[in-house]
Amino acid sequence: LQARFDQEIAAAADLAALDGVRVAALGKSGEITQLLKSLGKMDADTRTAEAPKIHSLREAVTDAIAAKKAALEGAELERRLATERLDLSLPSAEAPRGSIHPVSQVMDELTEIFADLGFSVAEGPEIEDDWHNFSALNIPETHPARAMQDTFYMDEKGEDGAPMVLRTHTSPVQIRTMQKKQPPIRIIAPGRVYRSDSDATHTPMFHQIEGLVIDKAITLGHLKWTLETFLKAFFERDDVVLRMRPSYFPFTEPSAEVDVGWSMEKGRRVVGGSEGWMEVLGSGMVHPKVIAACGLDPDEWQGFAFGTGVDRLAMLKYGMDDLRAFFDGDLRWMKHYGFRF
Ligand code: PHE
């Protein structure tokens, strides 16, 4: 029996064949296993005679299988070493790389520009209560601006008993900052805002950046200088021209809409010069009622605020034409416009 197993083991060409031999000999119903079981049925003398033989057979076959297994594995390794080569001089396969979304890129650019001007970043919740989003900003219950802003309402009610809203602008961060901090205040607040509006230039979610400065002797002149400095730095051109038009926001008085001049370059409209104008932001001097609503004395503190669309700034700077493409998640678009890091 040993000779037969030795021969079968020697003949096994691969690990699978060898395992077949192992099962046939030592498996649950293998031949050697059967022999071991038969020991129980023998009388004492026969068992004394047979047991050592069967045990040594089992040991010999077990060892032979282990030796063959090692040999087969060694051969397999040799074969792979001989056939598989790693050429370290070959160029590596290109792994897909992420890129920075243009909105994130522009938010970073804006944050850096304003950091240089001494502004820090403030944040507020995207699900906002009615008071912070509207009332404290001097937008009363009946004000048409509430309808104007196409608000998404939540089922939940806020502390004031009114339904919570998805914030329609970043201006509530003005309120939260003034409630929390003693002036002087110099903050920007970039973030997501929501309005139920959708076409080529409007998406239900978009991004704004708010600016707020509160101090003792802040004037419209400071506002204009800040906006001019920021827009020149952002568009990286010295010929950026601003035009401030009187406007109305409930939370600023006086209020101004700010246009930036454009001109045609290589058949494309670019920011700079003044062949035409386009609106880029809303701004004004913070309304005394807003300052008072935050618990500050409007006779002591005053300042300016502005708000602008980050996505629109990105489109203008990088020549993109459909706002919706920003949020489609189309990797081809991302590859084209995304920023490598
Ligand atoms: N919150 C205004 C908007 O969303 C923008 C704005 C901010 C205007 C601050 C004036 C001052 O349109």
mmCIF file of C-alpha atoms and ligand atoms in Angstrom:
data_model
loop_
_atom_site.group_PDB
_atom_site.id
_atom_site.type_symbol
_atom_site.label_atom_id
_atom_site.label_comp_id
_atom_site.label_asym_id
_atom_site.label_seq_id
_atom_site.Cartn_x
_atom_site.Cartn_y
_atom_site.Cartn_z
ATOM 1 C CA LEU A 1 0.000 0.000 0.000
ATOM 2 C CA GLN A 2 2.836 2.357 0.873
ATOM 3 C CA ALA A 3 4.509 1.718 -2.456
ATOM 4 C CA ARG A 4 1.284 2.511 -4.297
ATOM 5 C CA PHE A 5 0.792 5.779 -2.427
ATOM 6 C CA ASP A 6 4.447 6.714 -2.942
ATOM 7 C CA GLN A 7 3.984 6.206 -6.645
ATOM 8 C CA GLU A 8 0.752 8.211 -6.743
ATOM 9 C CA ILE A 9 2.367 11.050 -4.798
ATOM 10 C CA ALA A 10 5.357 11.086 -7.113
ATOM 11 C CA ALA A 11 3.035 11.199 -10.118
ATOM 12 C CA ALA A 12 0.959 14.128 -8.850
ATOM 13 C CA ALA A 13 1.667 16.916 -11.334
ATOM 14 C CA ASP A 14 0.151 19.767 -9.403
ATOM 15 C CA LEU A 15 -1.248 20.736 -6.007
ATOM 16 C CA ALA A 16 -4.801 19.717 -6.966
ATOM 17 C CA ALA A 17 -3.719 16.193 -7.982
ATOM 18 C CA LEU A 18 -1.677 15.885 -4.803
ATOM 19 C CA ASP A 19 -4.693 16.870 -2.727
ATOM 20 C CA GLY A 20 -6.686 14.131 -4.517
ATOM 21 C CA VAL A 21 -4.124 11.581 -3.321
ATOM 22 C CA ARG A 22 -4.294 13.002 0.205
ATOM 23 C CA VAL A 23 -8.080 12.639 0.322
ATOM 24 C CA ALA A 24 -7.941 9.078 -1.066
ATOM 25 C CA ALA A 25 -5.437 8.065 1.624
ATOM 26 C CA LEU A 26 -6.080 10.228 4.658
ATOM 27 C CA GLY A 27 -9.497 11.796 4.060
ATOM 28 C CA LYS A 28 -12.571 10.931 6.087
ATOM 29 C CA SER A 29 -13.152 7.721 4.142
ATOM 30 C CA GLY A 30 -9.588 7.379 2.822
ATOM 31 C CA GLU A 31 -7.922 3.983 2.727
ATOM 32 C CA ILE A 32 -5.534 4.607 5.620
ATOM 33 C CA THR A 33 -8.306 6.136 7.689
ATOM 34 C CA GLN A 34 -10.380 2.981 7.087
ATOM 35 C CA LEU A 35 -7.453 0.834 8.247
ATOM 36 C CA LEU A 36 -7.157 2.905 11.433
ATOM 37 C CA LYS A 37 -10.877 2.429 12.059
ATOM 38 C CA SER A 38 -10.579 -1.323 11.558
ATOM 39 C CA LEU A 39 -8.144 -1.521 14.503
ATOM 40 C CA GLY A 40 -11.113 -1.244 16.853
ATOM 41 C CA LYS A 41 -12.651 -4.432 15.541
ATOM 42 C CA MET A 42 -9.481 -6.565 15.857
ATOM 43 C CA ASP A 43 -8.719 -8.827 18.784
ATOM 44 C CA ALA A 44 -5.996 -7.628 21.118
ATOM 45 C CA ASP A 45 -3.104 -9.653 19.671
ATOM 46 C CA THR A 46 -3.758 -8.770 16.066
ATOM 47 C CA ARG A 47 -4.174 -5.106 17.062
ATOM 48 C CA THR A 48 -0.826 -5.113 18.865
ATOM 49 C CA ALA A 49 0.761 -6.486 15.759
ATOM 50 C CA GLU A 50 -1.035 -4.289 13.195
ATOM 51 C CA ALA A 51 -1.286 -0.926 14.941
ATOM 52 C CA PRO A 52 2.392 0.126 14.643
ATOM 53 C CA LYS A 53 2.400 -0.774 10.954
ATOM 54 C CA ILE A 54 -0.704 1.264 10.177
ATOM 55 C CA HIS A 55 0.501 4.246 12.213
ATOM 56 C CA SER A 56 3.874 4.281 10.520
ATOM 57 C CA LEU A 57 2.166 3.956 7.134
ATOM 58 C CA ARG A 58 0.048 6.989 7.972
ATOM 59 C CA GLU A 59 3.108 8.925 9.062
ATOM 60 C CA ALA A 60 5.118 7.978 6.006
ATOM 61 C CA VAL A 61 2.335 8.960 3.597
ATOM 62 C CA THR A 62 1.680 12.239 5.493
ATOM 63 C CA ASP A 63 5.369 13.135 5.274
ATOM 64 C CA ALA A 64 5.605 12.183 1.621
ATOM 65 C CA ILE A 65 2.623 14.392 0.785
ATOM 66 C CA ALA A 66 4.102 17.321 2.720
ATOM 67 C CA ALA A 67 7.449 16.940 0.950
ATOM 68 C CA LYS A 68 5.797 16.765 -2.453
ATOM 69 C CA LYS A 69 3.663 19.779 -1.621
ATOM 70 C CA ALA A 70 6.746 21.828 -0.743
ATOM 71 C CA ALA A 71 8.430 20.702 -3.950
ATOM 72 C CA LEU A 72 5.387 21.630 -6.085
ATOM 73 C CA GLU A 73 5.129 25.045 -4.413
ATOM 74 C CA GLY A 74 8.837 25.647 -4.940
ATOM 75 C CA ALA A 75 8.517 24.752 -8.597
ATOM 76 C CA GLU A 76 5.539 27.074 -8.980
ATOM 77 C CA LEU A 77 7.528 29.941 -7.449
ATOM 78 C CA GLU A 78 10.466 29.179 -9.764
ATOM 79 C CA ARG A 79 8.128 29.214 -12.736
ATOM 80 C CA ARG A 80 6.638 32.571 -11.748
ATOM 81 C CA LEU A 81 10.038 34.071 -11.097
ATOM 82 C CA ALA A 82 11.124 32.929 -14.512
ATOM 83 C CA THR A 83 8.076 34.145 -16.426
ATOM 84 C CA GLU A 84 6.852 37.203 -14.516
ATOM 85 C CA ARG A 85 9.098 40.169 -14.741
ATOM 86 C CA LEU A 86 8.703 43.614 -13.268
ATOM 87 C CA ASP A 87 10.224 46.228 -15.549
ATOM 88 C CA LEU A 88 10.780 49.209 -13.292
ATOM 89 C CA SER A 89 11.717 51.370 -16.249
ATOM 90 C CA LEU A 90 8.209 51.131 -17.801
ATOM 91 C CA PRO A 91 5.964 54.186 -17.364
ATOM 92 C CA SER A 92 3.290 53.591 -14.724
ATOM 93 C CA ALA A 93 -0.318 53.075 -15.709
ATOM 94 C CA GLU A 94 -2.184 56.334 -15.109
ATOM 95 C CA ALA A 95 -4.508 56.053 -12.120
ATOM 96 C CA PRO A 96 -7.639 58.225 -12.241
ATOM 97 C CA ARG A 97 -6.941 61.413 -10.317
ATOM 98 C CA GLY A 98 -9.447 63.618 -8.556
ATOM 99 C CA SER A 99 -9.644 67.320 -9.182
ATOM 100 C CA ILE A 100 -10.923 70.306 -7.252
ATOM 101 C CA HIS A 101 -14.445 71.360 -8.170
ATOM 102 C CA PRO A 102 -14.463 74.878 -9.640
ATOM 103 C CA VAL A 103 -16.843 76.057 -6.893
ATOM 104 C CA SER A 104 -14.445 74.870 -4.172
ATOM 105 C CA GLN A 105 -11.539 76.398 -6.051
ATOM 106 C CA VAL A 106 -13.287 79.775 -6.297
ATOM 107 C CA MET A 107 -14.334 79.659 -2.614
ATOM 108 C CA ASP A 108 -10.672 79.073 -1.728
ATOM 109 C CA GLU A 109 -9.559 81.945 -3.958
ATOM 110 C CA LEU A 110 -12.129 84.259 -2.349
ATOM 111 C CA THR A 111 -11.227 83.171 1.164
ATOM 112 C CA GLU A 112 -7.559 83.891 0.448
ATOM 113 C CA ILE A 113 -8.235 87.312 -1.037
ATOM 114 C CA PHE A 114 -10.340 88.336 1.945
ATOM 115 C CA ALA A 115 -7.917 86.818 4.430
ATOM 116 C CA ASP A 116 -5.299 89.205 3.027
ATOM 117 C CA LEU A 117 -7.729 92.059 3.771
ATOM 118 C CA GLY A 118 -8.140 90.921 7.385
ATOM 119 C CA PHE A 119 -11.444 89.054 7.061
ATOM 120 C CA SER A 120 -12.062 85.738 8.806
ATOM 121 C CA VAL A 121 -14.525 83.037 7.755
ATOM 122 C CA ALA A 122 -17.885 82.641 9.543
ATOM 123 C CA GLU A 123 -20.457 79.895 9.095
ATOM 124 C CA GLY A 124 -24.131 79.293 9.791
ATOM 125 C CA PRO A 125 -26.629 76.453 9.346
ATOM 126 C CA GLU A 126 -28.192 75.708 5.960
ATOM 127 C CA ILE A 127 -31.501 74.900 7.675
ATOM 128 C CA GLU A 128 -32.281 78.265 9.209
ATOM 129 C CA ASP A 129 -35.112 79.664 11.281
ATOM 130 C CA ASP A 130 -37.439 82.310 9.960
ATOM 131 C CA TRP A 131 -36.074 84.946 12.340
ATOM 132 C CA HIS A 132 -32.438 84.683 11.202
ATOM 133 C CA ASN A 133 -33.277 84.284 7.516
ATOM 134 C CA PHE A 134 -35.933 87.025 7.363
ATOM 135 C CA SER A 135 -37.199 88.928 10.415
ATOM 136 C CA ALA A 136 -33.876 89.967 11.934
ATOM 137 C CA LEU A 137 -32.864 91.139 8.461
ATOM 138 C CA ASN A 138 -35.797 93.543 8.484
ATOM 139 C CA ILE A 139 -37.845 91.407 6.098
ATOM 140 C CA PRO A 140 -41.239 91.479 7.859
ATOM 141 C CA GLU A 141 -43.938 88.805 7.617
ATOM 142 C CA THR A 142 -45.779 90.512 4.794
ATOM 143 C CA HIS A 143 -42.745 91.671 2.843
ATOM 144 C CA PRO A 144 -42.782 90.694 -0.845
ATOM 145 C CA ALA A 145 -39.069 89.804 -0.524
ATOM 146 C CA ARG A 146 -40.194 86.604 1.181
ATOM 147 C CA ALA A 147 -42.058 85.600 -1.953
ATOM 148 C CA MET A 148 -39.268 87.024 -4.095
ATOM 149 C CA GLN A 149 -36.767 84.616 -2.657
ATOM 150 C CA ASP A 150 -38.752 81.484 -3.607
ATOM 151 C CA THR A 151 -38.215 79.864 -0.250
ATOM 152 C CA PHE A 152 -38.119 76.126 0.462
ATOM 153 C CA TYR A 153 -40.008 75.589 3.726
ATOM 154 C CA MET A 154 -39.408 72.697 6.124
ATOM 155 C CA ASP A 155 -42.093 70.811 8.061
ATOM 156 C CA GLU A 156 -40.278 71.535 11.334
ATOM 157 C CA LYS A 157 -41.005 74.750 13.153
ATOM 158 C CA GLY A 158 -38.319 76.898 14.742
ATOM 159 C CA GLU A 159 -38.237 78.426 18.227
ATOM 160 C CA ASP A 160 -40.268 81.333 16.906
ATOM 161 C CA GLY A 161 -43.085 78.971 15.870
ATOM 162 C CA ALA A 162 -42.577 79.678 12.171
ATOM 163 C CA PRO A 163 -41.514 76.915 9.759
ATOM 164 C CA MET A 164 -37.762 76.474 9.347
ATOM 165 C CA VAL A 165 -36.408 77.268 5.888
ATOM 166 C CA LEU A 166 -33.492 76.284 3.696
ATOM 167 C CA ARG A 167 -31.598 79.550 3.929
ATOM 168 C CA THR A 168 -32.296 81.654 0.851
ATOM 169 C CA HIS A 169 -29.097 83.669 1.197
ATOM 170 C CA THR A 170 -25.966 83.823 3.375
ATOM 171 C CA SER A 171 -27.192 87.025 5.053
ATOM 172 C CA PRO A 172 -28.438 85.174 8.197
ATOM 173 C CA VAL A 173 -24.744 84.601 8.972
ATOM 174 C CA GLN A 174 -24.518 88.397 9.439
ATOM 175 C CA ILE A 175 -27.074 88.080 12.221
ATOM 176 C CA ARG A 176 -25.456 85.077 13.874
ATOM 177 C CA THR A 177 -22.056 86.784 13.826
ATOM 178 C CA MET A 178 -23.307 90.053 15.334
ATOM 179 C CA GLN A 179 -25.178 88.116 18.030
ATOM 180 C CA LYS A 180 -22.023 86.221 18.966
ATOM 181 C CA LYS A 181 -19.185 88.696 18.575
ATOM 182 C CA GLN A 182 -18.441 92.167 19.808
ATOM 183 C CA PRO A 183 -17.370 94.548 17.020
ATOM 184 C CA PRO A 184 -15.078 95.297 15.320
ATOM 185 C CA ILE A 185 -16.266 92.550 12.950
ATOM 186 C CA ARG A 186 -14.746 91.646 9.596
ATOM 187 C CA ILE A 187 -16.066 88.370 8.231
ATOM 188 C CA ILE A 188 -16.947 86.601 5.038
ATOM 189 C CA ALA A 189 -19.436 83.729 4.972
ATOM 190 C CA PRO A 190 -19.254 81.412 1.970
ATOM 191 C CA GLY A 191 -21.812 78.625 1.693
ATOM 192 C CA ARG A 192 -24.747 76.879 0.068
ATOM 193 C CA VAL A 193 -28.104 78.625 -0.321
ATOM 194 C CA TYR A 194 -31.439 77.436 -1.728
ATOM 195 C CA ARG A 195 -34.260 78.854 -3.835
ATOM 196 C CA SER A 196 -36.948 77.042 -5.785
ATOM 197 C CA ASP A 197 -35.757 78.261 -9.122
ATOM 198 C CA SER A 198 -34.263 76.335 -12.038
ATOM 199 C CA ASP A 199 -33.103 77.260 -15.537
ATOM 200 C CA ALA A 200 -29.780 77.764 -17.385
ATOM 201 C CA THR A 201 -28.716 80.476 -14.942
ATOM 202 C CA HIS A 202 -30.475 79.278 -11.758
ATOM 203 C CA THR A 203 -30.151 76.040 -9.786
ATOM 204 C CA PRO A 204 -32.229 75.283 -6.648
ATOM 205 C CA MET A 205 -28.964 75.072 -4.693
ATOM 206 C CA PHE A 206 -26.210 77.550 -5.361
ATOM 207 C CA HIS A 207 -23.385 79.265 -3.512
ATOM 208 C CA GLN A 208 -23.057 82.739 -2.100
ATOM 209 C CA ILE A 209 -20.405 84.588 -0.214
ATOM 210 C CA GLU A 210 -21.448 87.206 2.273
ATOM 211 C CA GLY A 211 -19.247 89.988 3.596
ATOM 212 C CA LEU A 212 -19.812 91.988 6.777
ATOM 213 C CA VAL A 213 -17.809 94.776 8.374
ATOM 214 C CA ILE A 214 -18.991 96.436 11.587
ATOM 215 C CA ASP A 215 -16.942 99.108 13.314
ATOM 216 C CA LYS A 216 -17.244 102.677 14.549
ATOM 217 C CA ALA A 217 -16.711 104.800 11.441
ATOM 218 C CA ILE A 218 -17.346 102.660 8.390
ATOM 219 C CA THR A 219 -18.530 104.424 5.225
ATOM 220 C CA LEU A 220 -19.661 103.629 1.684
ATOM 221 C CA GLY A 221 -16.111 104.548 0.660
ATOM 222 C CA HIS A 222 -14.757 101.558 2.598
ATOM 223 C CA LEU A 223 -17.328 99.356 0.891
ATOM 224 C CA LYS A 224 -16.385 100.562 -2.578
ATOM 225 C CA TRP A 225 -12.643 100.190 -1.929
ATOM 226 C CA THR A 226 -13.117 96.680 -0.531
ATOM 227 C CA LEU A 227 -15.213 95.535 -3.487
ATOM 228 C CA GLU A 228 -12.835 97.071 -6.010
ATOM 229 C CA THR A 229 -9.799 95.484 -4.371
ATOM 230 C CA PHE A 230 -11.516 92.115 -4.156
ATOM 231 C CA LEU A 231 -12.781 92.084 -7.759
ATOM 232 C CA LYS A 232 -9.403 93.177 -9.182
ATOM 233 C CA ALA A 233 -7.649 90.449 -7.207
ATOM 234 C CA PHE A 234 -10.242 87.828 -8.140
ATOM 235 C CA PHE A 235 -10.279 88.554 -11.885
ATOM 236 C CA GLU A 236 -6.529 89.202 -11.820
ATOM 237 C CA ARG A 237 -6.857 92.409 -13.860
ATOM 238 C CA ASP A 238 -6.217 96.032 -13.028
ATOM 239 C CA ASP A 239 -8.763 97.302 -15.530
ATOM 240 C CA VAL A 240 -11.760 95.976 -13.596
ATOM 241 C CA VAL A 241 -14.287 98.830 -13.389
ATOM 242 C CA LEU A 242 -17.156 98.961 -10.896
ATOM 243 C CA ARG A 243 -20.458 100.744 -11.164
ATOM 244 C CA MET A 244 -22.663 101.140 -8.100
ATOM 245 C CA ARG A 245 -26.379 101.585 -8.768
ATOM 246 C CA PRO A 246 -28.865 102.627 -6.077
ATOM 247 C CA SER A 247 -31.027 99.650 -5.185
ATOM 248 C CA TYR A 248 -33.135 98.232 -2.389
ATOM 249 C CA PHE A 249 -32.534 95.498 0.159
ATOM 250 C CA PRO A 250 -34.517 95.496 3.416
ATOM 251 C CA PHE A 251 -31.341 94.886 5.449
ATOM 252 C CA THR A 252 -29.167 97.662 3.994
ATOM 253 C CA GLU A 253 -29.722 101.426 3.745
ATOM 254 C CA PRO A 254 -28.587 102.833 1.433
ATOM 255 C CA SER A 255 -28.317 99.801 -0.852
ATOM 256 C CA ALA A 256 -26.354 99.441 -4.051
ATOM 257 C CA GLU A 257 -26.201 96.849 -6.767
ATOM 258 C CA VAL A 258 -22.725 96.545 -8.173
ATOM 259 C CA ASP A 259 -22.017 96.014 -11.857
ATOM 260 C CA VAL A 260 -18.684 95.106 -13.300
ATOM 261 C CA GLY A 261 -17.570 96.286 -16.764
ATOM 262 C CA TRP A 262 -16.919 93.796 -19.541
ATOM 263 C CA SER A 263 -15.361 93.946 -22.983
ATOM 264 C CA MET A 264 -14.930 91.621 -25.946
ATOM 265 C CA GLU A 265 -11.660 89.745 -26.215
ATOM 266 C CA LYS A 266 -11.106 87.112 -28.923
ATOM 267 C CA GLY A 267 -14.844 86.920 -29.532
ATOM 268 C CA ARG A 268 -15.548 86.315 -25.874
ATOM 269 C CA ARG A 269 -17.000 88.548 -23.173
ATOM 270 C CA VAL A 270 -14.453 89.051 -20.416
ATOM 271 C CA VAL A 271 -14.435 91.077 -17.218
ATOM 272 C CA GLY A 272 -12.385 94.270 -17.598
ATOM 273 C CA GLY A 273 -12.888 97.537 -19.459
ATOM 274 C CA SER A 274 -16.360 98.994 -19.851
ATOM 275 C CA GLU A 275 -17.947 98.112 -23.193
ATOM 276 C CA GLY A 276 -20.930 96.886 -21.209
ATOM 277 C CA TRP A 277 -22.011 96.114 -17.648
ATOM 278 C CA MET A 278 -23.193 93.087 -15.738
ATOM 279 C CA GLU A 279 -24.482 92.825 -12.231
ATOM 280 C CA VAL A 280 -22.260 90.864 -9.848
ATOM 281 C CA LEU A 281 -23.347 91.650 -6.318
ATOM 282 C CA GLY A 282 -25.700 93.296 -3.852
ATOM 283 C CA SER A 283 -24.446 95.525 -1.080
ATOM 284 C CA GLY A 284 -25.126 98.444 1.224
ATOM 285 C CA MET A 285 -24.710 99.944 4.657
ATOM 286 C CA VAL A 286 -26.142 97.626 7.303
ATOM 287 C CA HIS A 287 -29.608 98.881 8.320
ATOM 288 C CA PRO A 288 -29.710 100.264 11.899
ATOM 289 C CA LYS A 289 -32.709 98.016 12.597
ATOM 290 C CA VAL A 290 -30.576 94.957 11.765
ATOM 291 C CA ILE A 291 -27.791 96.093 14.074
ATOM 292 C CA ALA A 292 -30.335 96.692 16.841
ATOM 293 C CA ALA A 293 -31.987 93.285 16.285
ATOM 294 C CA CYS A 294 -28.625 91.680 17.087
ATOM 295 C CA GLY A 295 -28.383 93.513 20.402
ATOM 296 C CA LEU A 296 -25.828 96.101 19.273
ATOM 297 C CA ASP A 297 -26.281 99.874 19.593
ATOM 298 C CA PRO A 298 -26.735 101.330 16.082
ATOM 299 C CA ASP A 299 -25.633 104.749 17.357
ATOM 300 C CA GLU A 300 -22.273 103.258 18.262
ATOM 301 C CA TRP A 301 -21.770 100.641 15.525
ATOM 302 C CA GLN A 302 -22.231 100.768 11.781
ATOM 303 C CA GLY A 303 -20.881 98.984 8.760
ATOM 304 C CA PHE A 304 -21.392 97.517 5.334
ATOM 305 C CA ALA A 305 -22.463 94.175 3.945
ATOM 306 C CA PHE A 306 -22.411 92.564 0.541
ATOM 307 C CA GLY A 307 -23.463 89.291 -1.009
ATOM 308 C CA THR A 308 -22.544 87.664 -4.289
ATOM 309 C CA GLY A 309 -22.993 84.385 -6.169
ATOM 310 C CA VAL A 310 -19.889 82.192 -6.097
ATOM 311 C CA ASP A 311 -21.016 80.050 -9.028
ATOM 312 C CA ARG A 312 -21.590 83.124 -11.159
ATOM 313 C CA LEU A 313 -18.156 84.483 -10.289
ATOM 314 C CA ALA A 314 -16.661 81.125 -11.285
ATOM 315 C CA MET A 315 -18.533 81.195 -14.618
ATOM 316 C CA LEU A 316 -17.325 84.715 -15.364
ATOM 317 C CA LYS A 317 -13.703 84.037 -14.447
ATOM 318 C CA TYR A 318 -13.352 80.672 -16.169
ATOM 319 C CA GLY A 319 -15.692 81.187 -19.150
ATOM 320 C CA MET A 320 -18.321 78.555 -18.346
ATOM 321 C CA ASP A 321 -21.766 79.028 -19.816
ATOM 322 C CA ASP A 322 -24.278 76.699 -18.135
ATOM 323 C CA LEU A 323 -24.661 76.883 -14.374
ATOM 324 C CA ARG A 324 -26.412 73.501 -14.249
ATOM 325 C CA ALA A 325 -23.245 71.739 -15.462
ATOM 326 C CA PHE A 326 -21.665 72.621 -12.113
ATOM 327 C CA PHE A 327 -23.879 70.115 -10.339
ATOM 328 C CA ASP A 328 -24.339 67.369 -12.962
ATOM 329 C CA GLY A 329 -21.294 65.464 -11.747
ATOM 330 C CA ASP A 330 -20.221 64.818 -15.356
ATOM 331 C CA LEU A 331 -16.585 63.724 -15.131
ATOM 332 C CA ARG A 332 -15.801 64.960 -18.650
ATOM 333 C CA TRP A 333 -16.869 68.450 -17.620
ATOM 334 C CA MET A 334 -14.923 68.147 -14.376
ATOM 335 C CA LYS A 335 -11.815 67.074 -16.308
ATOM 336 C CA HIS A 336 -12.146 70.105 -18.530
ATOM 337 C CA TYR A 337 -12.820 72.678 -15.831
ATOM 338 C CA GLY A 338 -11.657 70.960 -12.644
ATOM 339 C CA PHE A 339 -8.450 72.095 -11.038
ATOM 340 C CA ARG A 340 -5.555 69.696 -10.569
ATOM 341 C CA PHE A 341 -4.013 69.618 -7.161
HETATM 342 N N1 PHE B 1 -28.711 88.707 0.464
HETATM 343 C C1 PHE B 1 -28.789 89.420 -0.799
HETATM 344 C C2 PHE B 1 -29.228 88.430 -1.879
HETATM 345 O O1 PHE B 1 -29.224 87.252 -1.668
HETATM 346 C C3 PHE B 1 -27.451 90.006 -1.173
HETATM 347 C C4 PHE B 1 -26.995 91.090 -0.223
HETATM 348 C C5 PHE B 1 -26.184 90.776 0.843
HETATM 349 C C6 PHE B 1 -27.354 92.407 -0.418
HETATM 350 C C7 PHE B 1 -25.751 91.762 1.706
HETATM 351 C C8 PHE B 1 -26.936 93.401 0.422
HETATM 352 C C9 PHE B 1 -26.119 93.078 1.483
HETATM 353 O O2 PHE B 1 -29.595 88.828 -2.973
#
